[in-house]
């Protein structure tokens, strides 16, 4: 049973942007009393039924493993955001961030790729949506102060990061500098 968790930990190390977005969408769909499980690199909402506790025990799914997976997914999300931002700032293209629209505009096959600012907006939006699910997960584990505290810390990290992204992507105009 312990091997399943080790395999899942390894798989969560290098998530693609698509997998990160999928996991964030799954997090956003958590309802109060829902629990999470993991299948490979994807989170899954564990259906509530009379066999849930037995299945969770058999598969060695616990709230601690769930929190570890959520923390790794959020960390991978932040790493991806940093790569996207750095590729834009440094005018370079990373292996996993091959969508720097501003510098590759002349290449027709890249025309329909999502540019960096759009990717940052999408990730920021999905992080905000995931907070709602995390708040619902807190209701599931309301009696467990350590889990609720971990969830609060994750929510705080997400709030800070999305605030920074929103400030970064805000277009500021100064009326005094606009030519007439």
JSON list of N, CA and C in Angstrom, two decimals, residues 50 64 73 161 166:
[
{"chain": "A", "resi": 50, "resn": "UNK", "atom": "N", "xyz": [-21.17, 3.93, 1.37]},
{"chain": "A", "resi": 50, "resn": "UNK", "atom": "CA", "xyz": [-20.92, 3.18, 2.60]},
{"chain": "A", "resi": 50, "resn": "UNK", "atom": "C", "xyz": [-19.60, 2.42, 2.58]},
{"chain": "A", "resi": 64, "resn": "UNK", "atom": "N", "xyz": [-3.79, 13.14, 5.23]},
{"chain": "A", "resi": 64, "resn": "UNK", "atom": "CA", "xyz": [-2.40, 13.61, 5.19]},
{"chain": "A", "resi": 64, "resn": "UNK", "atom": "C", "xyz": [-1.83, 13.45, 3.78]},
{"chain": "A", "resi": 73, "resn": "UNK", "atom": "N", "xyz": [0.74, 19.98, -5.85]},
{"chain": "A", "resi": 73, "resn": "UNK", "atom": "CA", "xyz": [0.07, 20.53, -7.03]},
{"chain": "A", "resi": 73, "resn": "UNK", "atom": "C", "xyz": [0.14, 22.05, -7.02]},
{"chain": "A", "resi": 161, "resn": "UNK", "atom": "N", "xyz": [-0.38, 34.95, -4.34]},
{"chain": "A", "resi": 161, "resn": "UNK", "atom": "CA", "xyz": [0.10, 34.76, -5.72]},
{"chain": "A", "resi": 161, "resn": "UNK", "atom": "C", "xyz": [-0.87, 35.35, -6.73]},
{"chain": "A", "resi": 166, "resn": "UNK", "atom": "N", "xyz": [-2.55, 39.51, -10.67]},
{"chain": "A", "resi": 166, "resn": "UNK", "atom": "CA", "xyz": [-3.52, 40.53, -11.07]},
{"chain": "A", "resi": 166, "resn": "UNK", "atom": "C", "xyz": [-2.88, 41.91, -11.15]}
]
